[in-house]
Tab-separated table of C-alpha atoms in Angstrom:
chain	number	residue	atom	x	y	z
A	1	MET	CA	56.743	127.623	-96.083
A	2	SER	CA	59.652	129.964	-95.514
A	3	LYS	CA	63.111	128.325	-94.951
A	4	LYS	CA	65.749	129.522	-92.807
A	5	GLN	CA	69.155	128.195	-93.379
A	6	ILE	CA	71.252	127.221	-89.686
A	7	SER	CA	74.506	128.705	-89.984
A	8	SER	CA	74.907	128.900	-86.446
A	9	ALA	CA	74.165	127.291	-83.086
A	10	LEU	CA	74.344	128.120	-79.475
A	11	ILE	CA	74.762	124.723	-77.574
A	12	SER	CA	74.275	124.378	-73.541
A	13	VAL	CA	73.347	121.520	-71.995
A	14	PHE	CA	73.408	119.935	-68.587
A	15	ASP	CA	72.922	116.527	-69.992
A	16	LYS	CA	74.918	115.411	-72.905
A	17	THR	CA	72.710	112.322	-73.684
A	18	GLY	CA	72.029	112.095	-77.397
A	19	LEU	CA	73.580	115.174	-78.416
A	20	ALA	CA	76.546	113.851	-80.358
A	21	PRO	CA	74.692	112.719	-83.617
A	22	ILE	CA	73.294	116.417	-83.535
A	23	ILE	CA	76.817	117.679	-83.378
A	24	HIS	CA	77.957	115.675	-86.140
A	25	GLN	CA	75.241	116.527	-88.831
A	26	LEU	CA	75.452	120.217	-87.773
A	27	ASN	CA	79.325	120.091	-88.848
A	28	LYS	CA	78.260	118.378	-91.934
A	29	LEU	CA	76.322	121.437	-92.475
A	30	GLY	CA	79.092	123.670	-92.016
A	31	VAL	CA	77.270	125.424	-88.847
A	32	THR	CA	79.649	127.549	-86.298
A	33	PHE	CA	79.491	126.253	-82.893
A	34	TYR	CA	79.117	128.647	-79.942
A	35	SER	CA	79.107	127.044	-76.138
A	36	THR	CA	80.257	127.242	-72.542
A	37	GLY	CA	81.825	125.127	-70.041
A	38	GLY	CA	80.722	121.263	-70.212
A	39	THR	CA	79.652	121.366	-73.572
A	40	GLU	CA	82.043	123.355	-75.216
A	41	LYS	CA	84.620	120.827	-73.891
A	42	PHE	CA	82.136	117.959	-75.131
A	43	ILE	CA	82.080	119.600	-78.693
A	44	ARG	CA	85.936	119.809	-78.871
A	45	ASP	CA	86.279	116.043	-77.576
A	46	LEU	CA	84.168	115.127	-80.506
A	47	GLY	CA	86.912	116.798	-83.080
A	48	TYR	CA	85.013	120.131	-83.415
A	49	GLU	CA	86.223	123.609	-83.209
A	50	VAL	CA	83.857	125.988	-80.852
A	51	VAL	CA	83.705	129.720	-80.256
A	52	ALA	CA	83.412	129.947	-76.433
A	53	VAL	CA	80.681	132.481	-75.234
A	54	GLU	CA	83.061	134.318	-72.959
A	55	ASP	CA	85.036	135.384	-76.162
A	56	VAL	CA	81.958	136.591	-77.708
A	57	THR	CA	80.873	138.623	-74.570
A	58	GLY	CA	84.137	139.527	-73.267
A	59	TYR	CA	83.338	138.472	-69.931
A	60	PRO	CA	84.076	134.936	-68.331
A	61	SER	CA	81.713	132.733	-66.324
A	62	ILE	CA	80.790	134.464	-63.013
A	63	LEU	CA	79.485	134.047	-59.721
A	64	GLY	CA	80.018	130.164	-59.359
A	65	GLY	CA	78.849	129.924	-63.203
A	66	ARG	CA	75.573	131.816	-62.124
A	67	VAL	CA	76.254	134.242	-65.084
A	68	LYS	CA	77.411	132.564	-68.092
A	69	THR	CA	75.526	133.570	-71.211
A	70	LEU	CA	73.194	136.707	-70.030
A	71	HIS	CA	74.684	139.148	-72.444
A	72	PRO	CA	73.546	141.660	-75.001
A	73	LYS	CA	75.951	139.928	-77.829
A	74	ILE	CA	74.408	136.506	-76.918
A	75	PHE	CA	70.542	137.610	-76.499
A	76	GLY	CA	70.935	140.128	-79.734
A	77	GLY	CA	71.993	137.426	-81.870
A	78	ILE	CA	69.178	135.127	-80.785
A	79	LEU	CA	66.424	137.752	-80.705
A	80	ASN	CA	67.507	139.534	-84.204
A	81	ARG	CA	64.528	139.855	-86.739
A	82	LYS	CA	66.414	139.694	-90.046
A	83	GLU	CA	63.558	141.224	-91.966
A	84	ILE	CA	64.222	144.544	-89.837
A	85	LYS	CA	66.361	147.010	-91.359
A	86	GLU	CA	67.256	148.393	-87.589
A	87	ASP	CA	67.856	145.297	-85.977
A	88	GLN	CA	70.556	144.637	-88.867
A	89	SER	CA	71.887	148.047	-88.243
A	90	ALA	CA	72.248	147.337	-84.516
A	91	ILE	CA	73.945	143.865	-85.433
A	92	GLN	CA	76.613	145.323	-87.449
A	93	GLN	CA	77.381	148.231	-85.027
A	94	PHE	CA	77.902	146.271	-81.883
A	95	GLU	CA	79.458	143.378	-83.939
A	96	ILE	CA	76.912	140.930	-82.565
A	97	PRO	CA	77.048	137.291	-84.033
A	98	GLN	CA	73.786	135.578	-85.554
A	99	ILE	CA	72.837	132.889	-83.677
A	100	ASP	CA	70.151	130.658	-85.734
A	101	LEU	CA	69.732	127.541	-83.420
A	102	VAL	CA	69.771	127.229	-79.853
A	103	ILE	CA	69.719	123.751	-78.146
A	104	VAL	CA	69.455	124.252	-74.520
A	105	ASP	CA	67.995	122.204	-71.506
A	106	LEU	CA	67.466	123.109	-67.809
A	107	TYR	CA	69.190	122.152	-64.910
A	108	PRO	CA	67.515	119.355	-62.972
A	109	PHE	CA	65.370	121.110	-60.504
A	110	GLU	CA	62.479	118.598	-59.931
A	111	ASP	CA	64.987	115.778	-59.822
A	112	THR	CA	66.774	117.603	-57.027
A	113	VAL	CA	63.520	118.440	-55.149
A	114	ALA	CA	62.293	114.426	-55.517
A	115	ALA	CA	65.867	113.620	-54.322
A	116	GLY	CA	65.273	115.230	-50.876
A	117	ARG	CA	68.101	117.627	-51.444
A	118	SER	CA	68.850	120.410	-49.190
A	119	GLU	CA	67.115	123.963	-49.941
A	120	GLN	CA	70.512	125.654	-50.866
A	121	GLU	CA	70.767	122.713	-53.358
A	122	ILE	CA	67.478	122.935	-54.475
A	123	VAL	CA	67.939	126.571	-55.180
A	124	GLU	CA	71.104	126.356	-57.038
A	125	LYS	CA	69.480	123.909	-59.471
A	126	ILE	CA	67.074	126.843	-60.375
A	127	ASP	CA	68.172	127.577	-64.089
A	128	ILE	CA	68.533	131.422	-64.935
A	129	GLY	CA	70.736	131.849	-68.281
A	130	GLY	CA	69.066	128.420	-69.992
A	131	ILE	CA	65.697	129.547	-69.160
A	132	ALA	CA	66.523	133.009	-70.463
A	133	LEU	CA	67.854	131.500	-73.957
A	134	ILE	CA	64.878	129.173	-74.448
A	135	ARG	CA	62.488	131.908	-74.055
A	136	ALA	CA	64.121	134.311	-76.295
A	137	ALA	CA	65.058	131.651	-78.967
A	138	ALA	CA	60.891	130.742	-78.685
A	139	LYS	CA	59.920	134.537	-79.085
A	140	ASN	CA	61.625	134.778	-82.336
A	141	PHE	CA	60.657	131.366	-83.949
A	142	LYS	CA	60.758	133.284	-87.384
A	143	ASP	CA	64.337	133.246	-87.683
A	144	THR	CA	65.520	131.187	-84.633
A	145	PHE	CA	64.832	127.435	-83.971
A	146	CYS	CA	64.790	126.332	-80.368
A	147	VAL	CA	65.527	122.649	-78.888
A	148	SER	CA	64.629	122.461	-75.124
A	149	ASP	CA	63.787	118.728	-74.514
A	150	GLN	CA	66.240	116.052	-74.725
A	151	ASN	CA	63.046	113.702	-75.968
A	152	ASP	CA	63.096	115.900	-79.203
A	153	TYR	CA	66.559	115.399	-80.248
A	154	HIS	CA	66.075	112.486	-82.390
A	155	ASP	CA	63.165	114.419	-84.373
A	156	PHE	CA	65.168	117.339	-84.416
A	157	LEU	CA	67.903	115.458	-86.317
A	158	LYS	CA	65.604	114.158	-88.501
A	159	ILE	CA	64.458	117.644	-89.438
A	160	LEU	CA	67.818	118.619	-90.167
A	161	THR	CA	68.633	116.097	-92.372
A	162	GLU	CA	65.704	115.929	-94.749
A	163	SER	CA	65.843	119.941	-94.727
A	164	LYS	CA	69.622	119.811	-94.919
A	165	GLY	CA	69.657	122.502	-91.998
A	166	ALA	CA	67.070	124.607	-93.490
A	167	PRO	CA	63.771	124.079	-91.321
A	168	ASP	CA	60.603	125.543	-92.364
A	169	LEU	CA	58.491	128.236	-90.594
A	170	GLU	CA	55.896	125.506	-89.246
A	171	GLN	CA	58.682	123.524	-87.964
A	172	ARG	CA	60.355	126.415	-86.064
A	173	LYS	CA	56.910	127.446	-84.506
A	174	ARG	CA	56.122	123.943	-83.292
A	175	TYR	CA	59.229	123.704	-81.658
A	176	SER	CA	58.788	127.130	-80.242
A	177	VAL	CA	55.540	126.179	-78.716
A	178	LYS	CA	57.357	122.978	-77.189
A	179	ALA	CA	59.849	125.316	-75.678
A	180	PHE	CA	57.186	127.788	-73.951
A	181	GLN	CA	55.901	124.408	-72.433
A	182	THR	CA	59.402	123.651	-71.099
A	183	SER	CA	59.646	126.868	-69.612
A	184	SER	CA	56.397	127.015	-68.141
A	185	HIS	CA	56.782	123.476	-66.860
A	186	TYR	CA	59.900	124.616	-65.066
A	187	ASP	CA	58.657	127.782	-63.638
A	188	THR	CA	55.342	126.178	-62.349
A	189	ALA	CA	57.800	123.492	-60.464
A	190	ILE	CA	59.759	126.184	-59.172
A	191	PHE	CA	56.813	128.183	-57.691
A	192	ASN	CA	54.704	125.147	-56.529
A	193	TYR	CA	58.207	124.248	-54.414
A	194	PHE	CA	58.211	127.522	-52.516
A	195	ASN	CA	54.248	128.154	-52.339
A	196	THR	CA	53.090	127.458	-49.031
A	197	GLU	CA	50.055	129.767	-49.229
A	198	GLU	CA	47.580	127.521	-51.480
A	199	GLU	CA	46.008	130.345	-52.645
A	200	VAL	CA	47.024	129.836	-55.878
A	201	LEU	CA	46.746	126.641	-58.180
A	202	LYS	CA	49.505	126.022	-60.775
A	203	LEU	CA	49.243	122.731	-62.707
A	204	SER	CA	51.671	121.663	-65.425
A	205	MET	CA	51.673	118.144	-66.592
A	206	LYS	CA	53.945	116.329	-69.263
A	207	ASN	CA	53.514	113.054	-70.838
A	208	ALA	CA	50.072	113.400	-72.498
A	209	GLN	CA	48.883	110.024	-73.390
A	210	THR	CA	46.078	110.356	-75.838
A	211	LEU	CA	43.416	107.761	-75.464
A	212	ARG	CA	40.950	105.469	-77.596
A	213	TYR	CA	38.370	107.850	-76.114
A	214	GLY	CA	36.795	109.362	-73.318
A	215	GLU	CA	34.164	107.837	-70.762
A	216	ASN	CA	32.042	107.559	-73.593
A	217	PRO	CA	32.944	106.998	-77.530
A	218	HIS	CA	31.832	110.254	-78.434
A	219	GLN	CA	34.014	111.826	-75.981
A	220	LYS	CA	37.816	112.466	-76.660
A	221	GLY	CA	39.991	111.680	-73.586
A	222	GLN	CA	43.780	112.011	-72.731
A	223	PHE	CA	45.892	111.098	-69.549
A	224	PHE	CA	48.684	113.242	-68.196
A	225	GLY	CA	51.534	112.369	-66.080
A	226	PRO	CA	53.875	109.626	-65.877
A	227	LEU	CA	52.153	106.519	-65.679
A	228	SER	CA	54.820	103.972	-66.117
A	229	ASP	CA	56.613	105.463	-63.141
A	230	LEU	CA	53.723	103.546	-61.511
A	231	LEU	CA	52.763	100.954	-63.452
A	232	GLU	CA	54.464	99.042	-66.044
A	233	GLN	CA	52.282	97.142	-68.815
A	234	VAL	CA	53.334	93.912	-70.045
A	235	HIS	CA	50.645	92.924	-72.020
A	236	GLY	CA	47.456	93.605	-73.746
A	237	LYS	CA	45.155	95.949	-75.641
A	238	GLU	CA	45.773	99.913	-74.962
A	239	ILE	CA	44.315	100.934	-71.372
A	240	SER	CA	41.098	103.156	-71.575
A	241	TYR	CA	39.799	106.142	-69.861
A	242	ASN	CA	37.471	103.856	-67.786
A	243	ASN	CA	40.308	101.063	-67.289
A	244	LEU	CA	42.472	103.648	-65.601
A	245	LEU	CA	39.497	105.032	-63.439
A	246	ASP	CA	38.950	101.309	-61.993
A	247	ILE	CA	42.769	101.006	-62.168
A	248	ASP	CA	43.322	104.038	-59.718
A	249	ALA	CA	40.315	102.769	-57.511
A	250	ALA	CA	41.922	99.522	-57.213
A	251	VAL	CA	45.405	100.549	-56.520
A	252	ASN	CA	44.509	103.060	-53.740
A	253	LEU	CA	42.248	100.175	-52.339
A	254	MET	CA	44.919	97.761	-52.087
A	255	LEU	CA	47.435	100.383	-50.593
A	256	GLU	CA	45.452	99.810	-47.466
A	257	PHE	CA	46.457	96.078	-47.400
A	258	TYR	CA	50.024	96.284	-49.038
A	259	ASP	CA	52.189	95.110	-46.355
A	260	GLY	CA	49.460	92.523	-44.555
A	261	GLU	CA	48.559	88.934	-45.720
A	262	SER	CA	48.067	87.632	-49.146
A	263	SER	CA	44.817	89.928	-50.586
A	264	PHE	CA	42.994	89.796	-53.701
A	265	ALA	CA	40.510	92.700	-54.684
A	266	ILE	CA	38.155	92.547	-57.853
A	267	LEU	CA	36.396	95.988	-58.903
A	268	LYS	CA	33.845	97.156	-61.159
A	269	HIS	CA	33.118	100.692	-61.844
A	270	ASN	CA	35.680	102.057	-59.113
A	271	ASN	CA	33.895	99.824	-56.145
A	272	ALA	CA	35.141	96.367	-54.800
A	273	CYS	CA	32.582	93.661	-55.638
A	274	GLY	CA	35.011	90.984	-54.091
A	275	PHE	CA	37.766	91.198	-51.627
A	276	ALA	CA	39.452	88.245	-49.390
A	277	THR	CA	42.486	88.129	-47.179
A	278	ARG	CA	43.501	84.479	-47.009
A	279	PRO	CA	47.104	82.689	-46.312
A	280	SER	CA	47.370	81.987	-49.714
A	281	LEU	CA	46.841	83.991	-52.768
A	282	LYS	CA	44.831	81.399	-54.292
A	283	GLU	CA	42.508	81.245	-51.735
A	284	ALA	CA	42.323	85.161	-51.563
A	285	TYR	CA	41.281	85.087	-55.187
A	286	ILE	CA	38.688	82.275	-54.891
A	287	ASP	CA	36.836	83.610	-52.033
A	288	ALA	CA	37.082	87.542	-53.498
A	289	LEU	CA	35.478	85.945	-56.560
A	290	ALA	CA	32.992	84.302	-54.460
A	291	GLY	CA	31.650	87.597	-53.193
A	292	ASP	CA	30.361	88.440	-56.486
A	293	PRO	CA	30.917	86.253	-59.563
A	294	VAL	CA	28.637	87.991	-61.831
A	295	SER	CA	30.128	91.328	-61.371
A	296	ALA	CA	33.621	90.037	-61.558
A	297	PHE	CA	33.229	89.336	-65.186
A	298	GLY	CA	35.004	92.281	-66.979
A	299	GLY	CA	36.425	93.783	-64.016
A	300	VAL	CA	39.711	95.071	-62.558
A	301	LEU	CA	41.750	92.492	-60.680
A	302	ILE	CA	44.538	93.459	-58.051
A	303	THR	CA	46.699	91.789	-55.628
A	304	ASN	CA	49.505	92.509	-53.053
A	305	LYS	CA	51.467	89.764	-53.628
A	306	GLY	CA	53.633	87.987	-56.790
A	307	ILE	CA	50.941	85.783	-58.729
A	308	ASP	CA	51.922	82.109	-58.997
A	309	LEU	CA	50.759	79.595	-61.529
A	310	ASP	CA	48.579	78.175	-59.252
A	311	THR	CA	46.296	81.605	-58.680
A	312	ALA	CA	46.903	82.279	-62.251
A	313	THR	CA	45.311	79.289	-63.372
A	314	GLU	CA	42.222	80.593	-61.678
A	315	ILE	CA	41.906	83.754	-63.032
A	316	HIS	CA	42.283	82.656	-66.598
A	317	SER	CA	39.338	81.322	-66.613
A	318	LEU	CA	37.828	84.787	-66.004
A	319	PHE	CA	37.367	86.910	-68.539
A	320	CYS	CA	38.847	90.478	-66.702
A	321	GLU	CA	39.774	93.705	-68.466
A	322	VAL	CA	43.134	94.069	-66.381
A	323	VAL	CA	45.270	92.305	-63.827
A	324	ILE	CA	47.457	94.106	-61.428
A	325	ALA	CA	50.444	92.951	-58.796
A	326	PRO	CA	53.962	93.626	-57.927
A	327	GLU	CA	55.258	90.737	-59.854
A	328	TYR	CA	54.567	87.392	-61.815
A	329	ASP	CA	56.102	83.844	-61.886
A	330	LYS	CA	57.291	83.336	-65.225
A	331	GLU	CA	54.581	80.602	-65.993
A	332	ALA	CA	51.979	82.365	-64.390
A	333	LEU	CA	52.725	85.559	-66.774
A	334	GLU	CA	52.765	83.419	-69.656
A	335	LEU	CA	49.493	81.833	-68.816
A	336	LEU	CA	47.796	85.382	-68.624
A	337	LYS	CA	49.188	86.534	-71.726
A	338	GLU	CA	47.279	83.690	-73.693
A	339	LYS	CA	44.080	86.178	-73.846
A	340	LYS	CA	45.487	88.904	-75.784
A	341	ASN	CA	43.509	91.739	-75.077
A	342	ARG	CA	43.900	90.864	-71.151
A	343	ILE	CA	45.725	94.029	-69.637
A	344	ILE	CA	48.739	92.822	-67.394
A	345	LEU	CA	50.336	95.576	-65.095
A	346	ILE	CA	53.107	95.512	-62.667
A	347	GLN	CA	52.895	97.797	-59.910
A	348	LYS	CA	55.626	99.548	-58.728
A	349	ALA	CA	56.507	100.936	-55.275
A	350	THR	CA	55.624	104.480	-56.469
A	351	PRO	CA	53.887	107.233	-53.863
A	352	LEU	CA	50.600	108.922	-54.796
A	353	PRO	CA	49.888	112.601	-54.989
A	354	ILE	CA	49.130	114.178	-51.528
A	355	LYS	CA	46.548	116.193	-53.356
A	356	THR	CA	43.559	115.129	-55.374
A	357	TYR	CA	41.879	117.289	-57.952
A	358	ARG	CA	38.560	117.429	-59.900
A	359	THR	CA	36.721	119.798	-62.014
A	360	CYS	CA	33.682	121.549	-60.423
A	361	LEU	CA	31.372	123.935	-62.402
A	362	ASN	CA	33.576	126.516	-63.734
A	363	GLY	CA	36.697	125.765	-61.503
A	364	ILE	CA	38.736	122.974	-59.629
A	365	LEU	CA	37.984	121.396	-56.383
A	366	VAL	CA	41.421	120.582	-54.705
A	367	GLN	CA	41.735	118.437	-51.061
A	368	ASP	CA	44.247	116.506	-49.255
A	369	ARG	CA	44.253	112.833	-50.102
A	370	ASP	CA	42.404	110.716	-47.949
A	371	SER	CA	45.252	109.528	-45.967
A	372	LYS	CA	43.797	108.396	-42.866
A	373	THR	CA	43.326	104.476	-42.292
A	374	ASP	CA	41.288	103.610	-39.399
A	375	SER	CA	43.049	101.151	-36.791
A	376	ALA	CA	42.175	99.131	-33.991
A	377	GLU	CA	43.529	102.072	-31.582
A	378	ASP	CA	41.160	104.376	-33.007
A	379	LEU	CA	38.400	102.255	-31.908
A	380	ARG	CA	36.059	103.635	-29.439
A	381	PHE	CA	33.735	101.067	-27.614
A	382	VAL	CA	30.687	102.596	-27.088
A	383	THR	CA	28.304	99.440	-26.433
A	384	ASP	CA	28.284	96.912	-23.449
A	385	LYS	CA	29.270	94.123	-25.562
A	386	LYS	CA	33.039	94.593	-26.951
A	387	PRO	CA	34.212	92.731	-30.080
A	388	HIS	CA	36.770	90.126	-29.476
A	389	SER	CA	39.960	90.019	-31.445
A	390	GLN	CA	38.773	88.407	-34.690
A	391	GLU	CA	35.845	90.599	-34.721
A	392	ILE	CA	37.859	93.754	-34.568
A	393	ASP	CA	40.043	92.505	-37.587
A	394	ASP	CA	36.745	92.186	-39.305
A	395	LEU	CA	35.800	95.676	-38.251
A	396	ILE	CA	38.943	97.257	-39.785
A	397	PHE	CA	38.866	94.950	-42.536
A	398	ALA	CA	35.534	96.618	-43.497
A	399	SER	CA	36.263	99.976	-42.685
A	400	LYS	CA	39.037	99.702	-45.199
A	401	ILE	CA	36.967	98.737	-47.964
A	402	CYS	CA	34.159	100.775	-46.763
A	403	LYS	CA	36.714	103.909	-47.360
A	404	HIS	CA	37.210	103.165	-50.966
A	405	THR	CA	33.574	102.731	-51.691
A	406	LYS	CA	31.044	105.211	-53.219
A	407	SER	CA	29.088	106.800	-50.639
A	408	ASN	CA	26.699	106.157	-49.264
A	409	THR	CA	27.791	102.891	-48.508
A	410	ILE	CA	27.676	99.903	-46.222
A	411	VAL	CA	29.988	96.960	-46.435
A	412	LEU	CA	29.631	93.463	-45.167
A	413	VAL	CA	32.245	91.098	-44.135
A	414	LYS	CA	32.945	87.963	-42.235
A	415	ASN	CA	36.078	86.327	-41.513
A	416	GLY	CA	38.307	88.548	-43.789
A	417	GLN	CA	35.872	88.299	-46.870
A	418	LEU	CA	34.015	90.834	-48.437
A	419	LEU	CA	30.413	89.335	-48.508
A	420	ALA	CA	28.824	92.627	-49.907
A	421	SER	CA	28.133	96.240	-50.351
A	422	GLY	CA	25.949	98.544	-50.953
A	423	THR	CA	27.225	101.316	-53.017
A	424	GLY	CA	26.394	104.950	-53.945
A	425	GLN	CA	22.902	104.994	-52.556
A	426	THR	CA	21.058	108.086	-52.014
A	427	SER	CA	20.163	106.870	-48.596
A	428	ARG	CA	21.923	104.679	-45.879
A	429	VAL	CA	19.140	102.460	-45.505
A	430	ASP	CA	19.022	101.707	-49.246
A	431	ALA	CA	22.863	100.810	-49.155
A	432	LEU	CA	22.158	98.603	-46.417
A	433	ASN	CA	19.203	96.789	-47.717
A	434	HIS	CA	21.254	96.398	-51.008
A	435	ALA	CA	24.011	94.894	-49.299
A	436	ILE	CA	21.799	92.219	-47.374
A	437	GLU	CA	19.967	91.379	-50.412
A	438	LYS	CA	23.232	90.604	-52.328
A	439	ALA	CA	24.725	88.693	-49.745
A	440	LEU	CA	21.701	86.553	-49.396
A	441	HIS	CA	21.715	85.843	-53.093
A	442	PHE	CA	25.104	84.508	-53.469
A	443	GLU	CA	24.110	82.625	-50.388
A	444	PHE	CA	26.004	83.919	-47.597
A	445	ASP	CA	25.036	83.336	-43.688
A	446	LEU	CA	25.391	87.090	-42.282
A	447	LYS	CA	24.929	85.864	-38.655
A	448	GLY	CA	27.909	86.772	-36.830
A	449	ALA	CA	29.179	89.173	-39.701
A	450	ALA	CA	30.519	92.605	-39.366
A	451	MET	CA	29.097	95.935	-40.668
A	452	ALA	CA	31.013	99.104	-41.577
A	453	SER	CA	29.452	102.627	-42.605
A	454	ASP	CA	31.154	105.493	-44.188
A	455	ALA	CA	29.015	108.149	-42.065
A	456	PHE	CA	27.223	108.015	-39.187
A	457	PHE	CA	23.547	106.761	-38.525
A	458	PRO	CA	21.094	109.456	-38.055
A	459	PHE	CA	18.567	107.036	-36.811
A	460	PRO	CA	18.842	103.314	-35.141
A	461	ASP	CA	16.945	102.183	-38.675
A	462	CYS	CA	20.434	100.669	-39.903
A	463	VAL	CA	21.334	99.028	-36.756
A	464	GLU	CA	17.872	97.266	-36.427
A	465	ILE	CA	18.016	96.233	-40.243
A	466	ALA	CA	21.539	94.874	-39.831
A	467	HIS	CA	20.697	93.051	-36.458
A	468	LYS	CA	17.610	91.414	-38.074
A	469	ALA	CA	19.945	90.293	-40.831
A	470	GLY	CA	22.489	88.469	-38.520
A	471	VAL	CA	25.146	91.096	-37.876
A	472	THR	CA	26.622	91.426	-34.600
A	473	ASN	CA	29.735	93.845	-34.898
A	474	ILE	CA	29.226	97.552	-36.208
A	475	LEU	CA	31.877	100.029	-37.040
A	476	GLN	CA	30.416	103.600	-37.732
A	477	PRO	CA	31.948	106.986	-37.230
A	478	GLY	CA	29.401	108.116	-34.760
A	479	GLY	CA	28.676	111.835	-34.075
A	480	SER	CA	25.136	111.963	-34.825
A	481	ILE	CA	23.071	113.897	-31.962
A	482	LYS	CA	21.128	110.589	-32.065
A	483	ASP	CA	24.028	108.257	-31.355
A	484	GLN	CA	22.515	107.145	-28.091
A	485	LEU	CA	19.611	105.722	-29.833
A	486	SER	CA	21.958	103.451	-32.032
A	487	ILE	CA	23.693	102.446	-28.998
A	488	ASP	CA	20.620	101.449	-26.940
A	489	TYR	CA	19.317	99.268	-29.652
A	490	CYS	CA	22.770	97.426	-29.606
A	491	ASN	CA	22.807	97.359	-25.644
A	492	GLN	CA	19.035	95.754	-25.982
A	493	ASN	CA	20.313	93.146	-28.639
A	494	ASN	CA	23.834	92.145	-27.569
A	495	ILE	CA	25.466	93.775	-30.373
A	496	SER	CA	28.959	95.410	-30.109
A	497	MET	CA	29.481	99.164	-31.959
A	498	VAL	CA	32.440	101.061	-32.303
A	499	PHE	CA	33.064	104.443	-33.245
A	500	THR	CA	36.067	105.497	-35.080
A	501	GLY	CA	35.513	109.496	-35.076
A	502	MET	CA	36.450	109.572	-39.036
A	503	ARG	CA	34.085	109.729	-41.710
A	504	HIS	CA	35.178	108.423	-45.322
A	505	PHE	CA	32.708	110.118	-47.567
A	506	LYS	CA	33.939	109.209	-51.202
A	507	HIS	CA	31.566	111.040	-53.503
């Protein structure tokens, strides 16, 4: 492939981390340095000569540093097409120095936004010269090499060393693609910060992680995003596409209980098959497992507390794909690691996005995250019988699980334990019957149980079926034109029912 020797380099970076080895190697190759400000001083401090950009342009850095490199003598040297005679004539006529390499990063706009700085501080972190330099060098990849990402420094140093300063066309083009990704991502972040109209959707996600496969082995799969900001993997096999979906469901569910009593959930295919809240974590795990020990096989386990050795000992006897906790005792972690493929994750206190996205037909559906959690203050008591304090706790407990279960769903709980749920059914009656059948199969007593529904009852049939199974407390959104039929049935049979006024469909 066509190789081009690097004889000159324009280097201007905000963060100098990892730059020194590249400077040393370029100097060995006899490369002329051009630079500005802090980077110019950095190179001089390493003991090398530097041509100041202002000596090339005849202009100092002006407007508080906003204008430094925006000049034809800089951009002409970057955009010069060496095979075009007219370009060479212009370069000679205007005494424009050739620039073969551009190493530039951008002001940390996203970090400034994330730090909650003022709008003025954020605006000042919108890079102008840097983004222009990157685009110019990337456009002219046939003659100019562009390094725009600090994460590429190690690879670029290897290219420099192995090619003796003469990278080939494939390498220049590959780095050009990286540069356009850098500029595109940066502009998207700026647009999304200022955009309030929500009529345009722009997404840019870095940190691509190639998965073993997608939902099935014949499908390719990738995950985009800074997963390590939320979860640290300390043991186990590579996380799969289906693992990630279950982990997502588990994390979202447990966030409802994060500041409360010790809680443990077991999930399978994005739905909780076991959940319990108890004074101790070991008790919570044992009672969560009792909810459905069959489905728990190969499931995802998550808790809101650190896992101790007693709890880990109970977990260790179960084959599970994933364990998630905010921390682990040393002995507990060593025990859980004995299963070499078991994925062990530490969950960090990182907020989740406020929007959710999913492909639909030939487009993308966007919605606000369902951030509403039903509380005792939201309840409207619509029946003669009112639930007492413990019953209200169970109703809210059931509602939280119901919110994170596939619709149509019915959730049955008792004393802070998930007894059973009917998930993803085409009718609410089917969901209820499935939940009752499952609870009885595992020998739970439904007398005095609480029931939650993700949507209203269009008819009183579910209330009647639940009553005959032993349920005495019911939570639902309400809102049906036939709500009164369900209320009447409850009043006639000494059942308490509350309305939340909030539907929680999950499809």
